[in-house]
Rosetta silent file (secondary structure, phi, psi, omega in degrees, C-alpha in Angstrom):
SEQUENCE: XXXXXXXXXXXXXXXXXXXXXXXXXXXXXXXXXXXXXXXXXXXXXXXXXXXXXXXXXXXXXXXXXXXXXXXXXXXXXXXXXXXXXXXXXXXXXXXXXXXXXXXXXXXXXXXXXXXXXXXXXXXXXXXXXXXXXXXXXXXXXXXXXXXXXXXXXXXXXXXXXXXXXXX
SCORE:     score description
SCORE:     0.000 S_00000001
   1 L     0.000  131.318 -178.862   -6.819   -3.780  -14.549 S_00000001
   2 L  -128.175  173.555 -171.903   -4.179   -6.296  -15.549 S_00000001
   3 E  -124.234  133.274 -179.016   -1.102   -8.137  -14.080 S_00000001
   4 E   -96.987  117.722 -161.276    2.055   -7.869  -15.480 S_00000001
   5 L  -123.463  -15.862 -159.306    4.561  -10.877  -15.140 S_00000001
   6 L  -123.342   -9.532  179.698    6.621  -10.474  -18.446 S_00000001
   7 L  -157.018  143.938 -179.937    7.337   -6.631  -18.673 S_00000001
   8 L   -94.278    8.114 -165.720    8.417   -3.624  -17.034 S_00000001
   9 L  -104.983   65.387 -179.095    7.759   -1.165  -19.437 S_00000001
  10 L  -102.090    3.428 -173.542    4.886   -0.124  -17.781 S_00000001
  11 L   -56.356  -21.626 -178.631    5.504    3.496  -17.402 S_00000001
  12 L  -106.430   24.120  175.114    2.401    4.874  -19.334 S_00000001
  13 L  -125.388  -18.317 -171.075    0.187    2.625  -17.525 S_00000001
  14 L  -141.919  114.876  168.493    1.444    3.143  -13.692 S_00000001
  15 L   -57.143  137.580 -168.644    3.070    5.674  -11.932 S_00000001
  16 H   -62.035   -8.109  175.671    6.359    5.442  -10.424 S_00000001
  17 H   -85.821  -33.517 -166.886    4.632    6.464   -6.920 S_00000001
  18 H   -83.820  -33.226 -168.454    2.044    3.847   -7.320 S_00000001
  19 H   -67.411  -46.421  177.763    4.903    1.141   -8.309 S_00000001
  20 H   -48.864  -88.197  173.855    6.571    2.503   -5.119 S_00000001
  21 H   -24.637  -52.590 -165.788    3.643    1.846   -2.817 S_00000001
  22 H   -71.593  -36.380  178.868    2.965   -1.496   -4.428 S_00000001
  23 H   -63.726  -36.002 -174.693    6.710   -2.677   -4.130 S_00000001
  24 L  -116.060   47.499  148.126    6.763   -1.794   -0.241 S_00000001
  25 L  -102.169  164.329 -175.837    3.751   -3.485    0.855 S_00000001
  26 H   -79.549  -13.514  165.605    3.709   -6.566    2.640 S_00000001
  27 H   -73.319  -46.118  162.223    2.207   -8.472   -0.025 S_00000001
  28 H   -53.285  -41.594 -173.875    4.793   -7.586   -2.582 S_00000001
  29 H   -74.665  -40.839  168.172    7.410   -8.347    0.195 S_00000001
  30 H   -48.000  -34.225 -160.675    5.812  -11.719    0.555 S_00000001
  31 H   -83.055  -45.196  178.257    5.902  -12.817   -2.932 S_00000001
  32 H   -36.202  -39.072  166.718    9.680  -11.307   -2.830 S_00000001
  33 H   -64.951  -68.316 -164.690   10.539  -13.723    0.200 S_00000001
  34 H   -54.427  -50.546  178.692    8.939  -16.497   -1.743 S_00000001
  35 H   -48.171  -59.741 -157.035   10.428  -15.625   -5.116 S_00000001
  36 L  -120.696  161.220  175.727   13.961  -14.808   -4.378 S_00000001
  37 L   -57.820  148.583  162.129   17.094  -15.866   -2.411 S_00000001
  38 E  -118.024  165.576 -175.020   17.571  -14.018    0.546 S_00000001
  39 L   -82.720 -173.327  179.758   20.998  -12.733    1.947 S_00000001
  40 L   -78.422   -7.559  155.240   22.143  -13.291    5.321 S_00000001
  41 L   -68.129  -18.187  171.337   20.340  -10.243    6.696 S_00000001
  42 L    90.991   32.626  172.137   17.168  -12.062    5.542 S_00000001
  43 L  -108.562  143.208  176.071   16.608   -9.530    2.471 S_00000001
  44 E   -75.797  161.611  165.153   15.734  -11.017   -0.868 S_00000001
  45 L  -109.705  113.206 -172.530   18.285  -10.424   -3.169 S_00000001
  46 L  -105.146  134.504  161.283   16.917   -9.004   -6.179 S_00000001
  47 L  -109.674  157.616 -154.494   18.157   -8.398   -9.762 S_00000001
  48 H   -62.770  -63.550 -168.976   16.800   -5.916  -12.123 S_00000001
  49 H   -55.610  -21.948  175.435   15.986   -8.895  -14.443 S_00000001
  50 H   -63.375  -42.504 -177.480   14.132  -10.627  -11.718 S_00000001
  51 H   -41.665  -48.508  151.074   11.393   -7.565  -11.288 S_00000001
  52 H    -3.780  -61.544 -167.195    9.746   -9.209  -14.102 S_00000001
  53 H   -82.047  -11.194  163.637    8.430  -12.161  -12.134 S_00000001
  54 L   -66.615  142.042 -178.311    6.492  -10.022   -9.645 S_00000001
  55 L   -53.359   55.584 -179.524    2.717  -10.044   -9.898 S_00000001
  56 E   -79.382  118.150 -171.973    2.234   -6.393  -10.530 S_00000001
  57 E   -88.943  134.003  159.200   -1.197   -5.282  -11.204 S_00000001
  58 L   -80.506   77.040  171.965   -1.791   -2.179  -12.807 S_00000001
  59 L   -29.352  160.737 -179.997   -4.509   -0.419  -10.984 S_00000001
  60 L   -62.845  175.109  174.528   -7.611    1.625  -12.127 S_00000001
  61 H   -84.738  -15.815  176.910   -6.456    5.609  -12.104 S_00000001
  62 H   -91.953  -28.232  155.512   -8.330    6.242   -9.165 S_00000001
  63 H   -23.458  -67.995  174.256   -6.584    3.353   -7.254 S_00000001
  64 H   -44.476  -45.055 -171.986   -3.344    5.133   -8.617 S_00000001
  65 H   -68.893  -48.108 -171.518   -4.304    8.637   -7.660 S_00000001
  66 H   -58.803  -41.596 -167.667   -5.199    7.277   -3.881 S_00000001
  67 H   -75.836  -46.370  166.789   -1.689    5.360   -3.437 S_00000001
  68 H   -31.081  -51.736 -168.394    0.231    8.425   -4.894 S_00000001
  69 H   -57.854  -66.374  177.509   -1.531   10.384   -2.372 S_00000001
  70 H   -34.909  -58.187 -177.304   -0.502    7.938    0.519 S_00000001
  71 H   -53.189  -42.453 -177.878    3.017    7.836   -0.602 S_00000001
  72 H   -52.283  -39.511 -166.243    3.253   11.517   -0.764 S_00000001
  73 H   -85.101  -38.289  166.612    2.305   11.743    2.815 S_00000001
  74 H   -41.251  -71.532 -158.757    4.841    8.869    3.955 S_00000001
  75 H   -59.856  -31.813  169.653    7.643   10.434    2.077 S_00000001
  76 H   -83.753  -18.202  176.398    7.055   13.918    3.900 S_00000001
  77 H   -73.643  -39.696  178.335    6.564   12.269    7.145 S_00000001
  78 H   -51.477  -58.413  169.291    9.835   10.698    6.545 S_00000001
  79 H   -45.621  -44.273  179.249   11.321   13.841    5.510 S_00000001
  80 H   -93.114   17.887  172.699   10.072   15.442    8.708 S_00000001
  81 L    51.834   49.740 -178.455   11.193   12.385   10.634 S_00000001
  82 L  -117.938  155.621  176.839    7.776   11.409   11.948 S_00000001
  83 L   -91.645  133.214 -159.320    6.270    8.350   12.228 S_00000001
  84 L  -125.202   17.743  168.706    4.192    6.985    9.247 S_00000001
  85 H   -47.397  -69.345  162.834    3.464    3.428   10.417 S_00000001
  86 H     4.451  -73.071 -166.417   -0.238    4.193    9.938 S_00000001
  87 H   -64.385  -42.442 -171.358    0.281    5.248    6.526 S_00000001
  88 H   -77.382  -27.276 -165.235    2.269    2.436    5.566 S_00000001
  89 H   -80.470  -48.007  164.800    0.056    0.083    7.340 S_00000001
  90 H   -59.374  -50.961  171.051   -2.931    1.710    5.019 S_00000001
  91 H   -40.577  -46.769  162.667   -0.904    1.220    1.983 S_00000001
  92 H   -41.345  -60.180 -165.460   -0.851   -2.472    2.878 S_00000001
  93 H   -78.165  -30.969  165.303   -4.803   -2.799    3.191 S_00000001
  94 H   -43.672  -46.041  177.845   -4.911   -0.882   -0.049 S_00000001
  95 H   -79.925  -26.591 -170.527   -2.982   -3.291   -1.838 S_00000001
  96 H   -71.916  -48.597  155.313   -4.262   -6.198   -0.127 S_00000001
  97 H   -32.385  -54.821 -171.099   -7.918   -4.873   -1.562 S_00000001
  98 H   -61.259  -64.395 -156.461   -6.196   -4.534   -5.185 S_00000001
  99 H   -81.204  -33.801 -165.635   -4.882   -8.352   -5.160 S_00000001
 100 L  -136.608   54.004 -173.039   -7.504  -10.044   -3.000 S_00000001
 101 H   -51.492  -44.350 -171.302  -10.533   -7.984   -3.810 S_00000001
 102 H   -71.229  -30.166 -177.721  -13.148  -10.797   -3.258 S_00000001
 103 H   -47.010  -69.380 -173.775  -11.573  -12.241    0.094 S_00000001
 104 H   -26.485  -67.218  169.529  -11.957   -8.529    1.142 S_00000001
 105 H   -36.297  -58.414  175.940  -15.269   -7.805    0.261 S_00000001
 106 H   -57.228  -20.955  167.274  -16.535  -10.830    1.633 S_00000001
 107 L   -75.973  -13.014 -178.732  -14.938  -10.003    4.834 S_00000001
 108 L    56.550   24.680  178.162  -16.436   -6.538    4.439 S_00000001
 109 L  -105.498   57.189 -175.163  -13.092   -5.135    5.112 S_00000001
 110 L   -75.000  124.762  167.524  -13.144   -2.560    1.934 S_00000001
 111 L  -102.140  -26.666 -169.211  -11.088    0.456    2.640 S_00000001
 112 L   -90.087   -2.562  156.473  -10.863    2.400   -0.870 S_00000001
 113 L  -113.631   24.021  138.494  -14.003    3.489   -1.083 S_00000001
 114 L   -89.761    5.353  168.113  -13.704    5.264    2.023 S_00000001
 115 L   -91.731   19.468 -175.620  -10.855    7.323    0.812 S_00000001
 116 L   -48.351  -25.221 -159.864  -12.433    9.686   -1.149 S_00000001
 117 L  -118.457   22.806  175.283  -11.546   12.683    0.717 S_00000001
 118 L   -63.284  152.831 -165.540   -7.606   12.544    1.541 S_00000001
 119 L   -93.024  165.664  165.830   -6.359   15.923    1.428 S_00000001
 120 L   -84.187  138.752 -178.414   -4.024   17.469   -1.138 S_00000001
 121 L   -75.987  140.942 -174.744   -0.540   18.480   -0.437 S_00000001
 122 L   -99.664  148.226  175.358    0.267   22.027   -1.311 S_00000001
 123 L   -67.569  108.223 -172.089    3.445   22.603   -2.858 S_00000001
 124 L   119.676  -45.491 -134.979    6.009   23.984   -0.610 S_00000001
 125 L  -122.669   57.754  153.368    4.038   24.178    2.478 S_00000001
 126 H   -38.337  -57.758  174.984    5.241   21.624    4.500 S_00000001
 127 H   -33.594  -58.161  173.330    3.629   22.799    7.878 S_00000001
 128 H   -39.787  -69.322  179.001    0.357   22.931    6.235 S_00000001
 129 H   -44.659  -49.769 -179.552    0.783   19.470    4.786 S_00000001
 130 H   -47.793  -47.121 -168.446    1.843   18.015    8.141 S_00000001
 131 H   -74.656  -44.876  170.399   -1.091   19.335    9.889 S_00000001
 132 H   -61.319  -21.042  160.985   -3.508   18.002    7.205 S_00000001
 133 H   -86.434  -12.184  172.707   -1.876   14.760    7.037 S_00000001
 134 H   -90.837  -27.157  172.868   -1.945   14.413   11.070 S_00000001
 135 H   -60.883  -35.554  171.822   -5.502   15.452   11.092 S_00000001
 136 H   -65.107  -59.663  170.530   -6.384   12.862    8.446 S_00000001
 137 H   -54.235  -24.711  166.873   -4.563   10.410   10.057 S_00000001
 138 H   -66.995  -53.212  161.180   -6.410   10.986   13.259 S_00000001
 139 H   -44.526  -71.154  160.128   -9.492   10.690   11.590 S_00000001
 140 H   -37.455  -40.436  178.051   -8.829    7.623    9.873 S_00000001
 141 H   -64.955  -35.380 -171.236   -7.212    6.011   13.120 S_00000001
 142 L   -66.449  122.693  165.290  -10.319    6.404   15.223 S_00000001
 143 L   -11.087  -46.001  169.269  -11.895    3.314   16.133 S_00000001
 144 L   -74.456  -20.546 -174.976  -15.370    4.339   14.746 S_00000001
 145 L   -51.795  167.071 -174.497  -14.043    5.451   11.422 S_00000001
 146 H   -95.560  -23.618  166.672  -15.178    2.894    8.554 S_00000001
 147 H   -73.614  -42.327  168.344  -11.379    2.586    7.419 S_00000001
 148 H   -69.999  -37.144  179.904  -10.208    1.571   11.010 S_00000001
 149 H   -74.390  -43.570 -173.320  -13.215   -0.733   11.291 S_00000001
 150 H   -74.860  -24.279  166.919  -12.365   -2.294    7.671 S_00000001
 151 H   -71.114  -14.796  178.549   -8.498   -2.683    8.901 S_00000001
 152 H   -78.227  -53.694  179.934   -9.429   -4.475   11.869 S_00000001
 153 H   -43.957  -29.207 -179.918  -11.505   -6.766    9.813 S_00000001
 154 L   -78.190  -24.493  164.830   -8.893   -7.450    7.598 S_00000001
 155 L   -64.280   -6.150  175.352   -6.702   -8.869   10.081 S_00000001
 156 L   -97.572  -19.778 -178.592   -9.107  -11.745   10.149 S_00000001
 157 L   -69.056  131.366  177.373   -8.844  -12.780    6.266 S_00000001
 158 H   -59.224  -42.823  175.826   -6.879  -15.833    5.979 S_00000001
 159 H   -54.656  -56.931 -178.180   -4.711  -14.828    3.005 S_00000001
 160 H   -47.416  -46.339  168.030   -3.673  -11.895    5.303 S_00000001
 161 H   -53.332   -7.539 -169.301   -2.774  -13.868    8.081 S_00000001
 162 H  -114.291  -66.232 -175.120   -0.642  -16.199    5.908 S_00000001
 163 H   -50.018  -34.172 -171.010    1.099  -13.112    4.317 S_00000001
 164 L   -88.972   18.484  174.636    1.687  -11.312    7.269 S_00000001
 165 L    74.651   17.461  176.490    3.328  -14.681    9.137 S_00000001
 166 L   -87.438   -7.313 -174.278    0.116  -14.935   11.663 S_00000001
 167 L  -138.826    0.000    0.000   -0.827  -18.176   10.408 S_00000001
């Protein structure tokens, strides 16, 4: 895994969906707000030439596959006008684990190792896919599930508190 600061010619090492997941995470949003001027609505004004300033990590292939699946789940939920908040939060915690690995490991808040059974979406079968996403989300959201437990523990990590504006 490496961090890219100087080049956005990374398409052969990271997928577009993985970049989409990273760029829409709270962690990269935090960097955006620190690095770039914000407009009157409070959104960062980013020029294409500024993107190379973002600390984009190129994750291992397994991580990319996981984040791509979650991005696909979110896109389908949005297409169906369904709530995607939990899955957006899941991407946030995945990205925290990628960037803050030692801090997350120390807090016993790792989620990636518990995400090996994410469903495969079936091309053109939105109804079946929605059922699979709902079932998976319900399982992961259950307070007794290791992912839910890890997500709760992650809320106490100092760096996460700072990024999310709770400290």
